[in-house]
Amino acid sequence: MTERIRRRRTAFFCLIASTTMTLAAFVALVVLAALSLINFGYAAIAFIAAALQFVALSFTLSSLTNLYPLNKVDGGTFVGIRSKYLVGKTIALDIYCDERGIWRLDDKFYFDLKGYIFPKIYICSYFIRNLHYPIINGDKMRLSKLFKSQKTKNIDSLKITFHRRGRVKQCFVVRGGRTKTFPLRGELIRSAFMYDVFGRYDMQLVRHTRIDEDIYNHIKSR
């Protein structure tokens, strides 16, 4: 784990702790204000502080996410995964984590996620965004659709079973012919665009622009 990753992990956990305490203070102040023991203005200040901390937390998570995976995973990687593993309408994958924090489909296809906080969600978001690219490009959707659930054309179900230290967790990437992009998965996909405020891709989120994994990696590495 690099020093940069350690710093961002530490910042993330510190922000979680401080945001939790601020939210607890906000709830306590609301109760006191409701009992007319203090002015509601104090609760408003706590709410604003919590909102600012939440924004900082989101940016910190994005900055950490953009450092991963630690190995090279480019546009050709998913082409290989698709041709070997994504065959048929109903797909089940098994991914195993070794003691070094590396999650493997096999010896060729793997994700080095040492030190990452949400490795299983990251891997699910990786599959989702790569399934979304041809949909976004083919239907000429606006770029913001990349972060949202889409109807798939060739896959009815894609389930990933994660194995780590004797524990098993099953996650659906596609179910009922739609990708499953709940908020945190979408947030991880969005991470690449978080630092482009007022930039080219930020402006294009509301209109169509071509996107693929190589373009995505270029955006997040700038």
mmCIF file with all atom_site columns, C-alpha atoms in Angstrom:
data_model
loop_
_atom_site.group_PDB
_atom_site.id
_atom_site.type_symbol
_atom_site.label_atom_id
_atom_site.label_alt_id
_atom_site.label_comp_id
_atom_site.label_asym_id
_atom_site.label_entity_id
_atom_site.label_seq_id
_atom_site.pdbx_PDB_ins_code
_atom_site.Cartn_x
_atom_site.Cartn_y
_atom_site.Cartn_z
_atom_site.occupancy
_atom_site.B_iso_or_equiv
_atom_site.pdbx_formal_charge
_atom_site.auth_seq_id
_atom_site.auth_comp_id
_atom_site.auth_asym_id
_atom_site.auth_atom_id
_atom_site.pdbx_PDB_model_num
ATOM 1   C CA . MET A 1 1   ? 0.000   0.000   0.000   1.00 0.00 ? 1   MET A CA 1
ATOM 2   C CA . THR A 1 2   ? 1.494   3.348   -1.027  1.00 0.00 ? 2   THR A CA 1
ATOM 3   C CA . GLU A 1 3   ? 1.780   6.377   1.223   1.00 0.00 ? 3   GLU A CA 1
ATOM 4   C CA . ARG A 1 4   ? -0.744  8.251   -0.911  1.00 0.00 ? 4   ARG A CA 1
ATOM 5   C CA . ILE A 1 5   ? -3.312  5.482   -0.408  1.00 0.00 ? 5   ILE A CA 1
ATOM 6   C CA . ARG A 1 6   ? -2.641  5.428   3.341   1.00 0.00 ? 6   ARG A CA 1
ATOM 7   C CA . ARG A 1 7   ? -3.210  9.174   3.592   1.00 0.00 ? 7   ARG A CA 1
ATOM 8   C CA . ARG A 1 8   ? -6.487  9.046   1.686   1.00 0.00 ? 8   ARG A CA 1
ATOM 9   C CA . ARG A 1 9   ? -7.734  6.015   3.657   1.00 0.00 ? 9   ARG A CA 1
ATOM 10  C CA . THR A 1 10  ? -6.928  7.826   6.910   1.00 0.00 ? 10  THR A CA 1
ATOM 11  C CA . ALA A 1 11  ? -8.698  10.973  5.715   1.00 0.00 ? 11  ALA A CA 1
ATOM 12  C CA . PHE A 1 12  ? -11.739 8.911   4.701   1.00 0.00 ? 12  PHE A CA 1
ATOM 13  C CA . PHE A 1 13  ? -12.090 7.201   8.086   1.00 0.00 ? 13  PHE A CA 1
ATOM 14  C CA . CYS A 1 14  ? -11.496 10.474  9.951   1.00 0.00 ? 14  CYS A CA 1
ATOM 15  C CA . LEU A 1 15  ? -14.258 12.120  7.916   1.00 0.00 ? 15  LEU A CA 1
ATOM 16  C CA . ILE A 1 16  ? -16.617 9.229   8.617   1.00 0.00 ? 16  ILE A CA 1
ATOM 17  C CA . ALA A 1 17  ? -15.990 9.641   12.344  1.00 0.00 ? 17  ALA A CA 1
ATOM 18  C CA . SER A 1 18  ? -16.363 13.419  12.309  1.00 0.00 ? 18  SER A CA 1
ATOM 19  C CA . THR A 1 19  ? -19.486 13.324  10.114  1.00 0.00 ? 19  THR A CA 1
ATOM 20  C CA . THR A 1 20  ? -21.095 10.750  12.412  1.00 0.00 ? 20  THR A CA 1
ATOM 21  C CA . MET A 1 21  ? -20.377 12.903  15.478  1.00 0.00 ? 21  MET A CA 1
ATOM 22  C CA . THR A 1 22  ? -21.713 16.013  13.745  1.00 0.00 ? 22  THR A CA 1
ATOM 23  C CA . LEU A 1 23  ? -24.925 14.208  12.747  1.00 0.00 ? 23  LEU A CA 1
ATOM 24  C CA . ALA A 1 24  ? -25.339 12.973  16.322  1.00 0.00 ? 24  ALA A CA 1
ATOM 25  C CA . ALA A 1 25  ? -24.854 16.542  17.554  1.00 0.00 ? 25  ALA A CA 1
ATOM 26  C CA . PHE A 1 26  ? -27.423 17.747  15.008  1.00 0.00 ? 26  PHE A CA 1
ATOM 27  C CA . VAL A 1 27  ? -30.030 15.256  16.269  1.00 0.00 ? 27  VAL A CA 1
ATOM 28  C CA . ALA A 1 28  ? -29.341 16.234  19.887  1.00 0.00 ? 28  ALA A CA 1
ATOM 29  C CA . LEU A 1 29  ? -29.616 19.943  19.058  1.00 0.00 ? 29  LEU A CA 1
ATOM 30  C CA . VAL A 1 30  ? -32.910 19.390  17.216  1.00 0.00 ? 30  VAL A CA 1
ATOM 31  C CA . VAL A 1 31  ? -34.320 17.649  20.289  1.00 0.00 ? 31  VAL A CA 1
ATOM 32  C CA . LEU A 1 32  ? -33.142 20.469  22.554  1.00 0.00 ? 32  LEU A CA 1
ATOM 33  C CA . ALA A 1 33  ? -34.547 23.054  20.183  1.00 0.00 ? 33  ALA A CA 1
ATOM 34  C CA . ALA A 1 34  ? -37.881 21.214  20.053  1.00 0.00 ? 34  ALA A CA 1
ATOM 35  C CA . LEU A 1 35  ? -37.968 21.396  23.852  1.00 0.00 ? 35  LEU A CA 1
ATOM 36  C CA . SER A 1 36  ? -37.303 25.153  23.556  1.00 0.00 ? 36  SER A CA 1
ATOM 37  C CA . LEU A 1 37  ? -34.047 24.789  25.462  1.00 0.00 ? 37  LEU A CA 1
ATOM 38  C CA . ILE A 1 38  ? -31.914 26.279  22.687  1.00 0.00 ? 38  ILE A CA 1
ATOM 39  C CA . ASN A 1 39  ? -32.378 28.196  19.456  1.00 0.00 ? 39  ASN A CA 1
ATOM 40  C CA . PHE A 1 40  ? -32.984 26.190  16.237  1.00 0.00 ? 40  PHE A CA 1
ATOM 41  C CA . GLY A 1 41  ? -30.098 28.131  14.714  1.00 0.00 ? 41  GLY A CA 1
ATOM 42  C CA . TYR A 1 42  ? -27.607 25.867  16.496  1.00 0.00 ? 42  TYR A CA 1
ATOM 43  C CA . ALA A 1 43  ? -29.184 22.820  14.854  1.00 0.00 ? 43  ALA A CA 1
ATOM 44  C CA . ALA A 1 44  ? -28.994 24.563  11.479  1.00 0.00 ? 44  ALA A CA 1
ATOM 45  C CA . ILE A 1 45  ? -25.273 25.196  11.955  1.00 0.00 ? 45  ILE A CA 1
ATOM 46  C CA . ALA A 1 46  ? -24.710 21.532  12.806  1.00 0.00 ? 46  ALA A CA 1
ATOM 47  C CA . PHE A 1 47  ? -26.682 20.476  9.714   1.00 0.00 ? 47  PHE A CA 1
ATOM 48  C CA . ILE A 1 48  ? -24.602 22.708  7.434   1.00 0.00 ? 48  ILE A CA 1
ATOM 49  C CA . ALA A 1 49  ? -21.385 21.381  8.979   1.00 0.00 ? 49  ALA A CA 1
ATOM 50  C CA . ALA A 1 50  ? -22.533 17.781  8.426   1.00 0.00 ? 50  ALA A CA 1
ATOM 51  C CA . ALA A 1 51  ? -23.457 18.542  4.801   1.00 0.00 ? 51  ALA A CA 1
ATOM 52  C CA . LEU A 1 52  ? -20.016 20.037  4.147   1.00 0.00 ? 52  LEU A CA 1
ATOM 53  C CA . GLN A 1 53  ? -18.343 17.042  5.753   1.00 0.00 ? 53  GLN A CA 1
ATOM 54  C CA . PHE A 1 54  ? -20.413 14.690  3.610   1.00 0.00 ? 54  PHE A CA 1
ATOM 55  C CA . VAL A 1 55  ? -19.269 16.490  0.449   1.00 0.00 ? 55  VAL A CA 1
ATOM 56  C CA . ALA A 1 56  ? -15.653 16.224  1.630   1.00 0.00 ? 56  ALA A CA 1
ATOM 57  C CA . LEU A 1 57  ? -16.243 12.528  2.352   1.00 0.00 ? 57  LEU A CA 1
ATOM 58  C CA . SER A 1 58  ? -17.540 11.973  -1.187  1.00 0.00 ? 58  SER A CA 1
ATOM 59  C CA . PHE A 1 59  ? -14.533 13.702  -2.757  1.00 0.00 ? 59  PHE A CA 1
ATOM 60  C CA . THR A 1 60  ? -12.128 11.764  -0.530  1.00 0.00 ? 60  THR A CA 1
ATOM 61  C CA . LEU A 1 61  ? -13.707 8.439   -1.504  1.00 0.00 ? 61  LEU A CA 1
ATOM 62  C CA . SER A 1 62  ? -13.487 9.442   -5.169  1.00 0.00 ? 62  SER A CA 1
ATOM 63  C CA . SER A 1 63  ? -9.829  10.392  -4.895  1.00 0.00 ? 63  SER A CA 1
ATOM 64  C CA . LEU A 1 64  ? -9.083  7.035   -3.260  1.00 0.00 ? 64  LEU A CA 1
ATOM 65  C CA . THR A 1 65  ? -11.148 5.071   -5.804  1.00 0.00 ? 65  THR A CA 1
ATOM 66  C CA . ASN A 1 66  ? -9.328  6.699   -8.723  1.00 0.00 ? 66  ASN A CA 1
ATOM 67  C CA . LEU A 1 67  ? -6.043  5.139   -7.556  1.00 0.00 ? 67  LEU A CA 1
ATOM 68  C CA . TYR A 1 68  ? -7.394  1.627   -8.189  1.00 0.00 ? 68  TYR A CA 1
ATOM 69  C CA . PRO A 1 69  ? -6.905  -1.029  -9.356  1.00 0.00 ? 69  PRO A CA 1
ATOM 70  C CA . LEU A 1 70  ? -3.168  -1.133  -8.705  1.00 0.00 ? 70  LEU A CA 1
ATOM 71  C CA . ASN A 1 71  ? -2.586  -3.424  -11.700 1.00 0.00 ? 71  ASN A CA 1
ATOM 72  C CA . LYS A 1 72  ? -3.250  -2.526  -15.333 1.00 0.00 ? 72  LYS A CA 1
ATOM 73  C CA . VAL A 1 73  ? -6.887  -3.067  -16.287 1.00 0.00 ? 73  VAL A CA 1
ATOM 74  C CA . ASP A 1 74  ? -7.643  -1.473  -19.660 1.00 0.00 ? 74  ASP A CA 1
ATOM 75  C CA . GLY A 1 75  ? -10.174 -1.767  -22.464 1.00 0.00 ? 75  GLY A CA 1
ATOM 76  C CA . GLY A 1 76  ? -8.670  -5.017  -23.695 1.00 0.00 ? 76  GLY A CA 1
ATOM 77  C CA . THR A 1 77  ? -9.114  -6.616  -20.274 1.00 0.00 ? 77  THR A CA 1
ATOM 78  C CA . PHE A 1 78  ? -12.903 -6.596  -20.437 1.00 0.00 ? 78  PHE A CA 1
ATOM 79  C CA . VAL A 1 79  ? -12.830 -7.825  -24.033 1.00 0.00 ? 79  VAL A CA 1
ATOM 80  C CA . GLY A 1 80  ? -10.945 -10.871 -22.752 1.00 0.00 ? 80  GLY A CA 1
ATOM 81  C CA . ILE A 1 81  ? -13.304 -11.325 -19.799 1.00 0.00 ? 81  ILE A CA 1
ATOM 82  C CA . ARG A 1 82  ? -16.351 -11.016 -22.044 1.00 0.00 ? 82  ARG A CA 1
ATOM 83  C CA . SER A 1 83  ? -15.132 -13.571 -24.594 1.00 0.00 ? 83  SER A CA 1
ATOM 84  C CA . LYS A 1 84  ? -14.127 -16.098 -21.927 1.00 0.00 ? 84  LYS A CA 1
ATOM 85  C CA . TYR A 1 85  ? -16.706 -15.667 -19.170 1.00 0.00 ? 85  TYR A CA 1
ATOM 86  C CA . LEU A 1 86  ? -19.718 -13.612 -20.279 1.00 0.00 ? 86  LEU A CA 1
ATOM 87  C CA . VAL A 1 87  ? -21.295 -16.293 -22.438 1.00 0.00 ? 87  VAL A CA 1
ATOM 88  C CA . GLY A 1 88  ? -25.040 -16.913 -22.486 1.00 0.00 ? 88  GLY A CA 1
ATOM 89  C CA . LYS A 1 89  ? -28.014 -15.121 -20.993 1.00 0.00 ? 89  LYS A CA 1
ATOM 90  C CA . THR A 1 90  ? -27.464 -16.334 -17.430 1.00 0.00 ? 90  THR A CA 1
ATOM 91  C CA . ILE A 1 91  ? -23.916 -15.965 -16.092 1.00 0.00 ? 91  ILE A CA 1
ATOM 92  C CA . ALA A 1 92  ? -22.358 -16.864 -12.755 1.00 0.00 ? 92  ALA A CA 1
ATOM 93  C CA . LEU A 1 93  ? -18.780 -15.870 -11.926 1.00 0.00 ? 93  LEU A CA 1
ATOM 94  C CA . ASP A 1 94  ? -16.591 -16.839 -8.992  1.00 0.00 ? 94  ASP A CA 1
ATOM 95  C CA . ILE A 1 95  ? -13.920 -14.383 -7.848  1.00 0.00 ? 95  ILE A CA 1
ATOM 96  C CA . TYR A 1 96  ? -11.422 -15.333 -5.159  1.00 0.00 ? 96  TYR A CA 1
ATOM 97  C CA . CYS A 1 97  ? -9.367  -13.034 -2.929  1.00 0.00 ? 97  CYS A CA 1
ATOM 98  C CA . ASP A 1 98  ? -5.883  -14.091 -1.855  1.00 0.00 ? 98  ASP A CA 1
ATOM 99  C CA . GLU A 1 99  ? -4.038  -12.960 1.263   1.00 0.00 ? 99  GLU A CA 1
ATOM 100 C CA . ARG A 1 100 ? -2.564  -9.975  -0.574  1.00 0.00 ? 100 ARG A CA 1
ATOM 101 C CA . GLY A 1 101 ? -5.905  -8.377  -1.371  1.00 0.00 ? 101 GLY A CA 1
ATOM 102 C CA . ILE A 1 102 ? -5.870  -9.447  -5.023  1.00 0.00 ? 102 ILE A CA 1
ATOM 103 C CA . TRP A 1 103 ? -9.235  -10.622 -6.401  1.00 0.00 ? 103 TRP A CA 1
ATOM 104 C CA . ARG A 1 104 ? -8.932  -13.169 -9.210  1.00 0.00 ? 104 ARG A CA 1
ATOM 105 C CA . LEU A 1 105 ? -11.135 -14.594 -11.908 1.00 0.00 ? 105 LEU A CA 1
ATOM 106 C CA . ASP A 1 106 ? -8.058  -16.557 -12.946 1.00 0.00 ? 106 ASP A CA 1
ATOM 107 C CA . ASP A 1 107 ? -4.313  -15.986 -13.293 1.00 0.00 ? 107 ASP A CA 1
ATOM 108 C CA . LYS A 1 108 ? -4.838  -13.654 -16.250 1.00 0.00 ? 108 LYS A CA 1
ATOM 109 C CA . PHE A 1 109 ? -7.816  -11.570 -15.101 1.00 0.00 ? 109 PHE A CA 1
ATOM 110 C CA . TYR A 1 110 ? -7.536  -10.066 -11.645 1.00 0.00 ? 110 TYR A CA 1
ATOM 111 C CA . PHE A 1 111 ? -7.939  -6.842  -9.660  1.00 0.00 ? 111 PHE A CA 1
ATOM 112 C CA . ASP A 1 112 ? -5.219  -5.642  -7.288  1.00 0.00 ? 112 ASP A CA 1
ATOM 113 C CA . LEU A 1 113 ? -7.289  -3.840  -4.652  1.00 0.00 ? 113 LEU A CA 1
ATOM 114 C CA . LYS A 1 114 ? -4.889  -3.933  -1.703  1.00 0.00 ? 114 LYS A CA 1
ATOM 115 C CA . GLY A 1 115 ? -6.040  -1.384  0.871   1.00 0.00 ? 115 GLY A CA 1
ATOM 116 C CA . TYR A 1 116 ? -9.310  -0.483  -0.858  1.00 0.00 ? 116 TYR A CA 1
ATOM 117 C CA . ILE A 1 117 ? -12.315 -0.083  1.414   1.00 0.00 ? 117 ILE A CA 1
ATOM 118 C CA . PHE A 1 118 ? -15.067 -1.543  -0.810  1.00 0.00 ? 118 PHE A CA 1
ATOM 119 C CA . PRO A 1 119 ? -13.393 -4.122  -3.097  1.00 0.00 ? 119 PRO A CA 1
ATOM 120 C CA . LYS A 1 120 ? -16.514 -6.144  -3.932  1.00 0.00 ? 120 LYS A CA 1
ATOM 121 C CA . ILE A 1 121 ? -18.517 -3.025  -4.773  1.00 0.00 ? 121 ILE A CA 1
ATOM 122 C CA . TYR A 1 122 ? -15.608 -1.761  -6.878  1.00 0.00 ? 122 TYR A CA 1
ATOM 123 C CA . ILE A 1 123 ? -15.520 -4.981  -8.923  1.00 0.00 ? 123 ILE A CA 1
ATOM 124 C CA . CYS A 1 124 ? -19.294 -4.904  -9.434  1.00 0.00 ? 124 CYS A CA 1
ATOM 125 C CA . SER A 1 125 ? -19.079 -1.272  -10.568 1.00 0.00 ? 125 SER A CA 1
ATOM 126 C CA . TYR A 1 126 ? -16.296 -2.241  -13.003 1.00 0.00 ? 126 TYR A CA 1
ATOM 127 C CA . PHE A 1 127 ? -18.546 -4.826  -14.681 1.00 0.00 ? 127 PHE A CA 1
ATOM 128 C CA . ILE A 1 128 ? -21.510 -2.446  -14.695 1.00 0.00 ? 128 ILE A CA 1
ATOM 129 C CA . ARG A 1 129 ? -19.688 0.434   -16.372 1.00 0.00 ? 129 ARG A CA 1
ATOM 130 C CA . ASN A 1 130 ? -18.229 -1.873  -19.031 1.00 0.00 ? 130 ASN A CA 1
ATOM 131 C CA . LEU A 1 131 ? -21.698 -3.240  -19.756 1.00 0.00 ? 131 LEU A CA 1
ATOM 132 C CA . HIS A 1 132 ? -22.963 0.335   -19.961 1.00 0.00 ? 132 HIS A CA 1
ATOM 133 C CA . TYR A 1 133 ? -20.396 1.600   -22.490 1.00 0.00 ? 133 TYR A CA 1
ATOM 134 C CA . PRO A 1 134 ? -21.930 -0.041  -25.597 1.00 0.00 ? 134 PRO A CA 1
ATOM 135 C CA . ILE A 1 135 ? -25.426 0.910   -24.414 1.00 0.00 ? 135 ILE A CA 1
ATOM 136 C CA . ILE A 1 136 ? -24.452 4.560   -23.895 1.00 0.00 ? 136 ILE A CA 1
ATOM 137 C CA . ASN A 1 137 ? -22.572 4.731   -27.190 1.00 0.00 ? 137 ASN A CA 1
ATOM 138 C CA . GLY A 1 138 ? -25.078 2.755   -29.249 1.00 0.00 ? 138 GLY A CA 1
ATOM 139 C CA . ASP A 1 139 ? -28.153 4.638   -28.035 1.00 0.00 ? 139 ASP A CA 1
ATOM 140 C CA . LYS A 1 140 ? -26.298 7.986   -27.878 1.00 0.00 ? 140 LYS A CA 1
ATOM 141 C CA . MET A 1 141 ? -27.318 8.625   -24.279 1.00 0.00 ? 141 MET A CA 1
ATOM 142 C CA . ARG A 1 142 ? -25.977 11.462  -22.185 1.00 0.00 ? 142 ARG A CA 1
ATOM 143 C CA . LEU A 1 143 ? -22.893 10.594  -20.193 1.00 0.00 ? 143 LEU A CA 1
ATOM 144 C CA . SER A 1 144 ? -24.670 10.803  -16.826 1.00 0.00 ? 144 SER A CA 1
ATOM 145 C CA . LYS A 1 145 ? -26.563 7.597   -17.756 1.00 0.00 ? 145 LYS A CA 1
ATOM 146 C CA . LEU A 1 146 ? -23.295 5.754   -17.150 1.00 0.00 ? 146 LEU A CA 1
ATOM 147 C CA . PHE A 1 147 ? -23.984 5.934   -13.395 1.00 0.00 ? 147 PHE A CA 1
ATOM 148 C CA . LYS A 1 148 ? -27.572 4.678   -13.578 1.00 0.00 ? 148 LYS A CA 1
ATOM 149 C CA . SER A 1 149 ? -29.209 1.290   -14.079 1.00 0.00 ? 149 SER A CA 1
ATOM 150 C CA . GLN A 1 150 ? -29.691 0.327   -17.736 1.00 0.00 ? 150 GLN A CA 1
ATOM 151 C CA . LYS A 1 151 ? -31.556 -2.390  -19.596 1.00 0.00 ? 151 LYS A CA 1
ATOM 152 C CA . THR A 1 152 ? -29.096 -4.948  -20.948 1.00 0.00 ? 152 THR A CA 1
ATOM 153 C CA . LYS A 1 153 ? -29.475 -6.406  -24.430 1.00 0.00 ? 153 LYS A CA 1
ATOM 154 C CA . ASN A 1 154 ? -27.727 -9.783  -24.241 1.00 0.00 ? 154 ASN A CA 1
ATOM 155 C CA . ILE A 1 155 ? -27.594 -10.693 -20.537 1.00 0.00 ? 155 ILE A CA 1
ATOM 156 C CA . ASP A 1 156 ? -30.576 -11.520 -18.336 1.00 0.00 ? 156 ASP A CA 1
ATOM 157 C CA . SER A 1 157 ? -28.592 -12.300 -15.187 1.00 0.00 ? 157 SER A CA 1
ATOM 158 C CA . LEU A 1 158 ? -24.989 -11.834 -14.092 1.00 0.00 ? 158 LEU A CA 1
ATOM 159 C CA . LYS A 1 159 ? -24.148 -12.975 -10.579 1.00 0.00 ? 159 LYS A CA 1
ATOM 160 C CA . ILE A 1 160 ? -20.716 -12.731 -8.974  1.00 0.00 ? 160 ILE A CA 1
ATOM 161 C CA . THR A 1 161 ? -19.856 -14.918 -5.994  1.00 0.00 ? 161 THR A CA 1
ATOM 162 C CA . PHE A 1 162 ? -16.973 -13.498 -3.974  1.00 0.00 ? 162 PHE A CA 1
ATOM 163 C CA . HIS A 1 163 ? -14.825 -15.859 -1.906  1.00 0.00 ? 163 HIS A CA 1
ATOM 164 C CA . ARG A 1 164 ? -12.560 -14.586 0.852   1.00 0.00 ? 164 ARG A CA 1
ATOM 165 C CA . ARG A 1 165 ? -11.153 -16.412 3.888   1.00 0.00 ? 165 ARG A CA 1
ATOM 166 C CA . GLY A 1 166 ? -13.875 -19.040 3.804   1.00 0.00 ? 166 GLY A CA 1
ATOM 167 C CA . ARG A 1 167 ? -16.642 -16.458 3.493   1.00 0.00 ? 167 ARG A CA 1
ATOM 168 C CA . VAL A 1 168 ? -18.937 -16.232 0.489   1.00 0.00 ? 168 VAL A CA 1
ATOM 169 C CA . LYS A 1 169 ? -20.970 -13.254 -0.717  1.00 0.00 ? 169 LYS A CA 1
ATOM 170 C CA . GLN A 1 170 ? -23.203 -13.223 -3.787  1.00 0.00 ? 170 GLN A CA 1
ATOM 171 C CA . CYS A 1 171 ? -23.855 -9.991  -5.684  1.00 0.00 ? 171 CYS A CA 1
ATOM 172 C CA . PHE A 1 172 ? -25.989 -9.426  -8.777  1.00 0.00 ? 172 PHE A CA 1
ATOM 173 C CA . VAL A 1 173 ? -24.555 -7.130  -11.433 1.00 0.00 ? 173 VAL A CA 1
ATOM 174 C CA . VAL A 1 174 ? -27.475 -7.809  -13.791 1.00 0.00 ? 174 VAL A CA 1
ATOM 175 C CA . ARG A 1 175 ? -30.850 -9.097  -12.674 1.00 0.00 ? 175 ARG A CA 1
ATOM 176 C CA . GLY A 1 176 ? -34.069 -9.233  -14.645 1.00 0.00 ? 176 GLY A CA 1
ATOM 177 C CA . GLY A 1 177 ? -32.287 -7.847  -17.686 1.00 0.00 ? 177 GLY A CA 1
ATOM 178 C CA . ARG A 1 178 ? -31.145 -4.649  -15.942 1.00 0.00 ? 178 ARG A CA 1
ATOM 179 C CA . THR A 1 179 ? -27.882 -3.647  -14.341 1.00 0.00 ? 179 THR A CA 1
ATOM 180 C CA . LYS A 1 180 ? -28.093 -3.175  -10.582 1.00 0.00 ? 180 LYS A CA 1
ATOM 181 C CA . THR A 1 181 ? -26.636 0.252   -9.915  1.00 0.00 ? 181 THR A CA 1
ATOM 182 C CA . PHE A 1 182 ? -27.569 1.155   -6.356  1.00 0.00 ? 182 PHE A CA 1
ATOM 183 C CA . PRO A 1 183 ? -26.143 4.470   -5.032  1.00 0.00 ? 183 PRO A CA 1
ATOM 184 C CA . LEU A 1 184 ? -22.684 3.378   -3.858  1.00 0.00 ? 184 LEU A CA 1
ATOM 185 C CA . ARG A 1 185 ? -21.946 1.455   -7.058  1.00 0.00 ? 185 ARG A CA 1
ATOM 186 C CA . GLY A 1 186 ? -22.998 4.489   -9.071  1.00 0.00 ? 186 GLY A CA 1
ATOM 187 C CA . GLU A 1 187 ? -20.898 6.720   -6.832  1.00 0.00 ? 187 GLU A CA 1
ATOM 188 C CA . LEU A 1 188 ? -17.781 4.634   -7.502  1.00 0.00 ? 188 LEU A CA 1
ATOM 189 C CA . ILE A 1 189 ? -18.388 4.819   -11.271 1.00 0.00 ? 189 ILE A CA 1
ATOM 190 C CA . ARG A 1 190 ? -18.871 8.586   -10.942 1.00 0.00 ? 190 ARG A CA 1
ATOM 191 C CA . SER A 1 191 ? -15.530 8.946   -9.134  1.00 0.00 ? 191 SER A CA 1
ATOM 192 C CA . ALA A 1 192 ? -13.591 9.483   -12.353 1.00 0.00 ? 192 ALA A CA 1
ATOM 193 C CA . PHE A 1 193 ? -15.577 12.649  -13.045 1.00 0.00 ? 193 PHE A CA 1
ATOM 194 C CA . MET A 1 194 ? -15.501 14.199  -9.563  1.00 0.00 ? 194 MET A CA 1
ATOM 195 C CA . TYR A 1 195 ? -12.419 16.338  -10.177 1.00 0.00 ? 195 TYR A CA 1
ATOM 196 C CA . ASP A 1 196 ? -13.529 17.674  -13.536 1.00 0.00 ? 196 ASP A CA 1
ATOM 197 C CA . VAL A 1 197 ? -15.728 20.413  -12.077 1.00 0.00 ? 197 VAL A CA 1
ATOM 198 C CA . PHE A 1 198 ? -16.204 23.088  -14.771 1.00 0.00 ? 198 PHE A CA 1
ATOM 199 C CA . GLY A 1 199 ? -14.097 20.900  -17.092 1.00 0.00 ? 199 GLY A CA 1
ATOM 200 C CA . ARG A 1 200 ? -14.798 19.195  -20.391 1.00 0.00 ? 200 ARG A CA 1
ATOM 201 C CA . TYR A 1 201 ? -16.409 15.999  -19.097 1.00 0.00 ? 201 TYR A CA 1
ATOM 202 C CA . ASP A 1 202 ? -18.376 17.767  -16.378 1.00 0.00 ? 202 ASP A CA 1
ATOM 203 C CA . MET A 1 203 ? -20.045 19.874  -19.060 1.00 0.00 ? 203 MET A CA 1
ATOM 204 C CA . GLN A 1 204 ? -20.695 16.810  -21.222 1.00 0.00 ? 204 GLN A CA 1
ATOM 205 C CA . LEU A 1 205 ? -22.446 14.801  -18.513 1.00 0.00 ? 205 LEU A CA 1
ATOM 206 C CA . VAL A 1 206 ? -25.723 16.297  -19.715 1.00 0.00 ? 206 VAL A CA 1
ATOM 207 C CA . ARG A 1 207 ? -25.167 15.294  -23.360 1.00 0.00 ? 207 ARG A CA 1
ATOM 208 C CA . HIS A 1 208 ? -23.812 12.372  -25.339 1.00 0.00 ? 208 HIS A CA 1
ATOM 209 C CA . THR A 1 209 ? -20.102 11.741  -25.669 1.00 0.00 ? 209 THR A CA 1
ATOM 210 C CA . ARG A 1 210 ? -18.355 8.501   -26.552 1.00 0.00 ? 210 ARG A CA 1
ATOM 211 C CA . ILE A 1 211 ? -17.018 6.539   -23.576 1.00 0.00 ? 211 ILE A CA 1
ATOM 212 C CA . ASP A 1 212 ? -15.081 3.303   -23.081 1.00 0.00 ? 212 ASP A CA 1
ATOM 213 C CA . GLU A 1 213 ? -12.728 1.887   -20.452 1.00 0.00 ? 213 GLU A CA 1
ATOM 214 C CA . ASP A 1 214 ? -9.610  3.485   -21.939 1.00 0.00 ? 214 ASP A CA 1
ATOM 215 C CA . ILE A 1 215 ? -11.280 6.910   -22.042 1.00 0.00 ? 215 ILE A CA 1
ATOM 216 C CA . TYR A 1 216 ? -12.602 6.348   -18.514 1.00 0.00 ? 216 TYR A CA 1
ATOM 217 C CA . ASN A 1 217 ? -9.115  5.483   -17.231 1.00 0.00 ? 217 ASN A CA 1
ATOM 218 C CA . HIS A 1 218 ? -7.694  8.578   -18.925 1.00 0.00 ? 218 HIS A CA 1
ATOM 219 C CA . ILE A 1 219 ? -10.295 10.775  -17.210 1.00 0.00 ? 219 ILE A CA 1
ATOM 220 C CA . LYS A 1 220 ? -9.626  9.380   -13.737 1.00 0.00 ? 220 LYS A CA 1
ATOM 221 C CA . SER A 1 221 ? -5.833  9.634   -14.101 1.00 0.00 ? 221 SER A CA 1
ATOM 222 C CA . ARG A 1 222 ? -5.706  13.312  -15.074 1.00 0.00 ? 222 ARG A CA 1
#
